mmCIF file of C-alpha atoms in Angstrom:
data_model
loop_
_atom_site.group_PDB
_atom_site.id
_atom_site.type_symbol
_atom_site.label_atom_id
_atom_site.label_comp_id
_atom_site.label_asym_id
_atom_site.label_seq_id
_atom_site.Cartn_x
_atom_site.Cartn_y
_atom_site.Cartn_z
ATOM 1 C CA MET A 1 23.848 -14.128 -32.226
ATOM 2 C CA PHE A 2 25.838 -14.526 -29.057
ATOM 3 C CA SER A 3 26.637 -10.615 -28.894
ATOM 4 C CA ARG A 4 22.849 -9.954 -29.014
ATOM 5 C CA VAL A 5 22.250 -12.321 -26.234
ATOM 6 C CA LEU A 6 25.188 -10.800 -24.239
ATOM 7 C CA LEU A 7 23.826 -7.390 -24.935
ATOM 8 C CA LEU A 8 20.216 -8.335 -23.769
ATOM 9 C CA VAL A 9 21.598 -9.783 -20.546
ATOM 10 C CA ALA A 10 23.570 -6.643 -19.738
ATOM 11 C CA PHE A 11 20.698 -4.536 -20.645
ATOM 12 C CA LEU A 12 18.333 -6.588 -18.354
ATOM 13 C CA ALA A 13 21.010 -6.451 -15.641
ATOM 14 C CA ILE A 14 21.123 -2.576 -15.819
ATOM 15 C CA ALA A 15 17.434 -2.039 -16.222
ATOM 16 C CA THR A 16 16.363 -4.147 -13.089
ATOM 17 C CA PRO A 17 16.529 -2.139 -9.971
ATOM 18 C CA ALA A 18 18.821 -3.569 -7.479
ATOM 19 C CA THR A 19 16.409 -2.695 -4.683
ATOM 20 C CA ALA A 20 13.508 -4.611 -6.373
ATOM 21 C CA ALA A 21 11.916 -6.975 -3.888
ATOM 22 C CA ASN A 22 8.574 -8.531 -3.081
ATOM 23 C CA VAL A 23 6.730 -6.327 -0.723
ATOM 24 C CA SER A 24 3.725 -7.967 0.854
ATOM 25 C CA ILE A 25 1.062 -5.836 2.712
ATOM 26 C CA VAL A 26 -1.429 -7.639 4.664
ATOM 27 C CA ILE A 27 -4.391 -5.928 6.300
ATOM 28 C CA ASP A 28 -6.412 -8.005 8.723
ATOM 29 C CA LEU A 29 -9.746 -6.645 9.243
ATOM 30 C CA SER A 30 -10.283 -8.826 12.378
ATOM 31 C CA ASP A 31 -7.592 -7.112 14.374
ATOM 32 C CA GLN A 32 -7.419 -3.664 12.499
ATOM 33 C CA HIS A 33 -3.732 -4.152 11.972
ATOM 34 C CA MET A 34 -1.397 -4.260 8.925
ATOM 35 C CA ARG A 35 1.769 -6.276 8.600
ATOM 36 C CA VAL A 36 4.283 -5.415 6.007
ATOM 37 C CA SER A 37 7.231 -7.610 4.829
ATOM 38 C CA VAL A 38 9.867 -7.312 2.242
ATOM 39 C CA SER A 39 11.093 -10.713 0.657
ATOM 40 C CA GLY A 40 9.441 -12.518 3.444
ATOM 41 C CA ALA A 41 11.097 -10.594 6.144
ATOM 42 C CA PRO A 42 9.032 -8.561 8.545
ATOM 43 C CA LYS A 43 9.294 -4.799 8.077
ATOM 44 C CA TYR A 44 6.546 -2.841 9.570
ATOM 45 C CA SER A 45 3.514 -3.403 11.874
ATOM 46 C CA PHE A 46 0.875 -0.756 11.902
ATOM 47 C CA ASP A 47 -2.641 -0.124 13.649
ATOM 48 C CA VAL A 48 -5.142 0.850 10.923
ATOM 49 C CA SER A 49 -8.797 1.892 10.601
ATOM 50 C CA THR A 50 -10.976 0.115 7.830
ATOM 51 C CA GLY A 51 -14.574 0.328 6.919
ATOM 52 C CA ARG A 52 -17.040 0.999 9.721
ATOM 53 C CA LYS A 53 -20.648 -0.252 10.059
ATOM 54 C CA GLY A 54 -22.426 0.407 6.601
ATOM 55 C CA TYR A 55 -19.099 0.609 4.739
ATOM 56 C CA THR A 56 -16.893 -2.233 3.860
ATOM 57 C CA THR A 57 -13.350 -2.615 2.961
ATOM 58 C CA PRO A 58 -13.133 -5.068 0.136
ATOM 59 C CA LYS A 59 -11.359 -8.434 0.882
ATOM 60 C CA GLY A 60 -9.064 -9.975 -1.650
ATOM 61 C CA SER A 61 -5.595 -9.688 -3.337
ATOM 62 C CA TYR A 62 -4.696 -6.537 -5.106
ATOM 63 C CA GLY A 63 -1.770 -4.732 -6.558
ATOM 64 C CA VAL A 64 -1.137 -1.109 -6.566
ATOM 65 C CA GLN A 65 -3.179 0.690 -9.148
ATOM 66 C CA ARG A 66 -2.032 4.414 -8.616
ATOM 67 C CA MET A 67 -0.122 6.456 -6.012
ATOM 68 C CA TYR A 68 -0.427 10.103 -4.932
ATOM 69 C CA LYS A 69 1.783 11.865 -2.284
ATOM 70 C CA GLU A 70 -1.071 14.373 -1.835
ATOM 71 C CA TYR A 71 -4.677 13.448 -2.598
ATOM 72 C CA TYR A 72 -8.175 14.962 -1.546
ATOM 73 C CA SER A 73 -11.142 12.658 -1.633
ATOM 74 C CA LYS A 74 -13.732 14.038 -4.265
ATOM 75 C CA LYS A 75 -16.467 11.926 -2.685
ATOM 76 C CA TYR A 76 -15.875 12.881 1.027
ATOM 77 C CA ASP A 77 -15.765 16.608 1.171
ATOM 78 C CA TRP A 78 -12.128 16.934 -0.045
ATOM 79 C CA SER A 79 -10.670 15.194 2.967
ATOM 80 C CA PRO A 80 -7.045 14.936 2.851
ATOM 81 C CA MET A 81 -5.466 11.483 2.141
ATOM 82 C CA PRO A 82 -1.817 11.912 2.370
ATOM 83 C CA TYR A 83 0.498 9.178 0.689
ATOM 84 C CA SER A 84 -2.341 7.392 -0.971
ATOM 85 C CA ILE A 85 -1.937 4.024 -2.543
ATOM 86 C CA PHE A 86 -4.974 2.891 -4.437
ATOM 87 C CA PHE A 87 -5.423 -0.787 -4.813
ATOM 88 C CA ARG A 88 -9.120 -1.134 -6.053
ATOM 89 C CA GLY A 89 -10.987 1.692 -7.739
ATOM 90 C CA GLY A 90 -11.576 4.283 -4.976
ATOM 91 C CA TYR A 91 -10.222 2.356 -2.279
ATOM 92 C CA ALA A 92 -6.802 3.289 -0.886
ATOM 93 C CA ILE A 93 -4.243 2.821 1.853
ATOM 94 C CA HIS A 94 -3.651 6.276 3.176
ATOM 95 C CA GLY A 95 -2.802 8.619 5.994
ATOM 96 C CA THR A 96 -5.255 10.089 8.428
ATOM 97 C CA TYR A 97 -5.344 12.895 10.897
ATOM 98 C CA ASP A 98 -7.900 11.056 12.752
ATOM 99 C CA THR A 99 -5.280 8.893 14.569
ATOM 100 C CA LYS A 100 -7.188 8.359 17.844
ATOM 101 C CA ARG A 101 -9.420 5.989 16.062
ATOM 102 C CA LEU A 102 -6.636 3.922 14.576
ATOM 103 C CA GLY A 103 -7.116 0.130 15.621
ATOM 104 C CA ARG A 104 -10.849 0.492 15.307
ATOM 105 C CA VAL A 105 -13.234 0.503 12.328
ATOM 106 C CA ALA A 106 -13.826 4.023 11.476
ATOM 107 C CA SER A 107 -13.305 4.776 7.652
ATOM 108 C CA HIS A 108 -15.722 4.694 4.496
ATOM 109 C CA GLY A 109 -13.738 1.787 3.283
ATOM 110 C CA CYS A 110 -10.228 2.840 2.867
ATOM 111 C CA VAL A 111 -7.392 1.594 5.045
ATOM 112 C CA ARG A 112 -6.101 4.383 7.284
ATOM 113 C CA LEU A 113 -2.841 4.695 8.784
ATOM 114 C CA SER A 114 -1.007 7.599 10.807
ATOM 115 C CA PRO A 115 0.621 10.146 8.446
ATOM 116 C CA GLU A 116 3.958 9.075 9.436
ATOM 117 C CA ASN A 117 3.276 5.324 8.896
ATOM 118 C CA ALA A 118 1.683 6.154 5.632
ATOM 119 C CA ARG A 119 4.736 8.133 4.648
ATOM 120 C CA ARG A 120 6.933 5.027 5.573
ATOM 121 C CA LEU A 121 4.839 2.610 3.558
ATOM 122 C CA TYR A 122 4.502 5.015 0.461
ATOM 123 C CA ASN A 123 8.210 5.375 0.463
ATOM 124 C CA LEU A 124 8.987 1.695 0.586
ATOM 125 C CA VAL A 125 6.594 1.132 -2.317
ATOM 126 C CA LEU A 126 8.512 3.740 -4.223
ATOM 127 C CA GLN A 127 11.670 2.275 -3.378
ATOM 128 C CA HIS A 128 10.841 -1.381 -4.496
ATOM 129 C CA GLY A 129 8.451 -0.457 -7.353
ATOM 130 C CA SER A 130 4.724 -0.656 -7.389
ATOM 131 C CA GLY A 131 4.764 -3.738 -9.584
ATOM 132 C CA ASN A 132 6.517 -5.690 -6.727
ATOM 133 C CA VAL A 133 3.780 -5.012 -4.126
ATOM 134 C CA SER A 134 1.009 -7.395 -3.248
ATOM 135 C CA ILE A 135 -1.870 -6.220 -1.069
ATOM 136 C CA ARG A 136 -4.035 -8.532 0.633
ATOM 137 C CA VAL A 137 -7.115 -7.644 2.819
ATOM 138 C CA LYS A 138 -8.259 -10.631 5.013
ATOM 139 C CA GLY A 139 -10.321 -11.381 8.006
#
């Protein structure tokens, strides 16, 4: 029995990634800003664009549903959505090439970042594992 417990403990130590941490992504609709922390320590702060008039970015707490390094919107004329992190159905955090509108409402409901910041966030989620990520939309 002891050897089974020891074997299980050894397996769990190997199977758990050393880089696993809690990644918190908070999107504030009131100031069009995203704050990212890792294990409670601030990591990134980005300007974003969320849902403009007639479109909403859903408030609430979410996890990562799926991720795509390259994605194209089937709903909006195959628009590029680089480094997409989907959090609720068709809503995603993703890069945009329309960077001049970051910091203001401009999207159909997704959370837009500059392509470089979207890449940083995407890689951070990959590094720590999508199951260790919480996404909160407030404001």
